[in-house]
Coordinates of C-alpha atoms in Angstrom, one line a residue:
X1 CA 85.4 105.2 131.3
X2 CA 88.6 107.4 131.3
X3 CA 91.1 106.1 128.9
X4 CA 93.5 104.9 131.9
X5 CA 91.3 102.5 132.8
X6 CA 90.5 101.5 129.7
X7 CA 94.1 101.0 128.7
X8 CA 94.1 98.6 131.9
X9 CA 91.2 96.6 131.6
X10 CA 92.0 95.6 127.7
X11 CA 95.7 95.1 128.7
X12 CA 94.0 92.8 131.4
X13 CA 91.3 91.3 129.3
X14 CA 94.0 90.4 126.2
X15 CA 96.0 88.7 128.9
X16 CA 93.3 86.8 130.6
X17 CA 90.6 86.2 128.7
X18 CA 91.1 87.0 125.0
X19 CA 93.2 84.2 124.2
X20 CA 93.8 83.8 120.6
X21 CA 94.5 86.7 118.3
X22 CA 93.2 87.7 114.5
X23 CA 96.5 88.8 112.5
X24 CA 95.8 90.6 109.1
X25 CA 98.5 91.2 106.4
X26 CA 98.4 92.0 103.0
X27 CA 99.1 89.4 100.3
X28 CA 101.2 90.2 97.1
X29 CA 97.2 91.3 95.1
X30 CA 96.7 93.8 98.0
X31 CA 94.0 92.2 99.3
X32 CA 94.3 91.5 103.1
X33 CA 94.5 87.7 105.1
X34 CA 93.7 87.4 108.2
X35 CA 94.3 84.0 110.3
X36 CA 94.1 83.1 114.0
X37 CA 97.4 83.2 116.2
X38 CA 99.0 83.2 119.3
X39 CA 100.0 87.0 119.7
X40 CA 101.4 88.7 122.9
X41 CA 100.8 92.4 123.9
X42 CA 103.4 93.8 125.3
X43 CA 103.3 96.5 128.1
X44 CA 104.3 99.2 125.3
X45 CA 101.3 98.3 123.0
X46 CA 103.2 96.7 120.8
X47 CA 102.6 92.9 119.6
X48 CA 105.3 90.1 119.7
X49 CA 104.9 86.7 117.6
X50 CA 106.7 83.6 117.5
X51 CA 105.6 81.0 114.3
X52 CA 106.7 78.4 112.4
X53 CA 109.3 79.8 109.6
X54 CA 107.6 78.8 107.0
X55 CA 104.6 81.0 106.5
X56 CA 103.6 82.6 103.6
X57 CA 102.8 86.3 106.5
X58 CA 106.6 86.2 106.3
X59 CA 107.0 86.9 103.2
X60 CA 103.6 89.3 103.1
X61 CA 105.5 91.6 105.8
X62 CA 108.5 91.8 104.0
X63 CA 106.7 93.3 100.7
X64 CA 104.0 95.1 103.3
X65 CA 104.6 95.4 107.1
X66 CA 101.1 96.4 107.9
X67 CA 99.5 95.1 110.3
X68 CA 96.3 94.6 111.9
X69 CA 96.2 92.2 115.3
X70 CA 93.0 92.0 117.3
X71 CA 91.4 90.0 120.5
X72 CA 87.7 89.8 120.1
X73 CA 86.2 88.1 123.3
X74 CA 83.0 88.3 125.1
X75 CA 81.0 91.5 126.5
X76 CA 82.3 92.9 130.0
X77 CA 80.3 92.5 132.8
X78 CA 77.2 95.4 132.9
X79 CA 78.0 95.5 129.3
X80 CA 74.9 97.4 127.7
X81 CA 73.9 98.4 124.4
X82 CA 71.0 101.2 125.1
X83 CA 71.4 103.0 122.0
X84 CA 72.2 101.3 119.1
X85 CA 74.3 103.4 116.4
X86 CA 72.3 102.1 113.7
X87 CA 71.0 98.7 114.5
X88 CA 69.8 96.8 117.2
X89 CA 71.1 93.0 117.1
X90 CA 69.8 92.1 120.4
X91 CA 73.2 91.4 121.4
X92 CA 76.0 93.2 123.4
X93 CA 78.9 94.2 121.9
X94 CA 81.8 92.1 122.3
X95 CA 85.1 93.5 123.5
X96 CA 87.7 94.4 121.0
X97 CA 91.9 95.2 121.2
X98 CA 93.1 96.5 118.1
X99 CA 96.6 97.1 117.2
X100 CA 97.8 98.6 114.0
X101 CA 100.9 98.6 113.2
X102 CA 104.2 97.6 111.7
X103 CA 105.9 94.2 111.9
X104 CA 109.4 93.8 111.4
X105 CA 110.7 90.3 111.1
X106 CA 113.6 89.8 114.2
X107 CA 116.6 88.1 115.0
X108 CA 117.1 84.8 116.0
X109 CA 118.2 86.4 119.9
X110 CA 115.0 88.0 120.0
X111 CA 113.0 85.2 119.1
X112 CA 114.5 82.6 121.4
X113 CA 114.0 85.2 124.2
X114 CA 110.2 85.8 123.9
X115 CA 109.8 81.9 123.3
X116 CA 111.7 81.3 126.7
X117 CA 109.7 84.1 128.3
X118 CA 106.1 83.0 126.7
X119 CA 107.0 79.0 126.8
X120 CA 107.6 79.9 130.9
X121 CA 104.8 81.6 131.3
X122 CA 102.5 79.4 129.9
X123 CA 104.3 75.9 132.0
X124 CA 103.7 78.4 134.7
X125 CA 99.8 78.2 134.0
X126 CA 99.4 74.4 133.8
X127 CA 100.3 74.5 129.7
X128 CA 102.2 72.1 129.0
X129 CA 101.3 70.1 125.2
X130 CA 103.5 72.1 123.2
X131 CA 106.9 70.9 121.8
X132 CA 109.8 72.5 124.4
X133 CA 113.0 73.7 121.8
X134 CA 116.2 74.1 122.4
X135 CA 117.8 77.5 121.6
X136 CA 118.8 76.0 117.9
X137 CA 116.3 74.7 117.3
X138 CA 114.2 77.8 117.6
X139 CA 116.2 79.8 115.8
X140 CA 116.2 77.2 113.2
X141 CA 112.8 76.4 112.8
X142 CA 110.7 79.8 114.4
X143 CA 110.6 83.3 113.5
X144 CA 109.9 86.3 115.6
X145 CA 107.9 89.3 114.2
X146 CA 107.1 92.3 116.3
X147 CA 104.5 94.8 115.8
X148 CA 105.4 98.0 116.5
X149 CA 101.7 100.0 117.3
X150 CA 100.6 103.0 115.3
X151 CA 97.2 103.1 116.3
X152 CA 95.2 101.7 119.0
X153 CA 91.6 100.8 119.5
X154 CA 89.4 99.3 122.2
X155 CA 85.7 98.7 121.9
X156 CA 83.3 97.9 125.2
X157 CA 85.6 99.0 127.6
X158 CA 83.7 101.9 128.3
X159 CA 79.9 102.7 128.8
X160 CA 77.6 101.8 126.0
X161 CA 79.2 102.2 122.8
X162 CA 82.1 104.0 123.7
X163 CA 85.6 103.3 122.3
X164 CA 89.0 104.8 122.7
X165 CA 91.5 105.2 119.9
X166 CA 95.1 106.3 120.3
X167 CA 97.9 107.3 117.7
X168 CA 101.3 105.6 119.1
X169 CA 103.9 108.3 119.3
X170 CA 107.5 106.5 119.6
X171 CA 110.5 109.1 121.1
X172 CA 113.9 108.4 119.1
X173 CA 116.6 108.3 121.2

């Protein structure tokens, strides 16, 4: 599969099927932490959060912005696995989005905008348990992170085991 439509399937598959995201920082030994989260790819490749102020990741991107977020879900349809690299499982691969990048904690604009935008979205879709804020309070008790994408990878998008893997070139302006 050409990298076009690759690019468009995983954008398609994060936003319909992936659901939840893994999130990997680095804590304060090195050592990296991952946890499950809601994350939202943006059309740019780039990842935006919205969580409770009070994590401990805050404070990990501030000492290390680094950033791993992935979407793991089930194989595509005609998924195959012919040819094994190295071993064979039995299984198909599962589908995999992989953004690396760096996160840089936002302001309190920012974050009440992509609450509004995601909180929408998701009444939109029948989604309606969690908590609506008001504008203070989500600048009072959320925090905003975005990822901005260095690298990109997506596994069982293609045929077989193909993946594609892109280096994020931002233009300054």
């Amino acid at each position: 599969m050409e990298l076009a439509a690759a690019r468009v399937a995983a954008y398609a598959f994060v936003h319909g099927e992936a659901g939840f995201a893994q999130v990997t920082t680095i804590d304060a030994g090195g050592f990296p932490v991952n946890r499950t989260m809601t994350a939202f790819l943006e059309p740019d490749w780039s990842v935006s959060l919205v969580q409770r102020a009070g994590h401990r990741r805050l404070a990990q991107w501030r000492r290390d912005p680094r950033t791993l977020v992935a979407w793991v879900g089930p194989p595509a349809p005609g998924a195959s696995n012919e040819r094994p690299h190295v071993f064979d499982l039995g299984l198909l691969p599962p589908r995999m989005v992989a953004v690396r990048g760096t996160a840089s904690v936002m302001p309190a604009e920012w974050t009440v905008a992509v609450y509004r935008r995601e909180v929408a979205r998701q009444r939109a879709s029948g989604f309606d348990r969690a908590p609506v804020r008001t504008d203070d309070e989500v600048a009072a008790e959320l925090a905003g992170v975005r990822i901005e994408p260095v690298r990109v990878r997506l596994e069982g998008f293609g045929v077989g085991a193909e993946s594609h893997l892109w280096t994020v070139r931002r233009t300054t302006t």
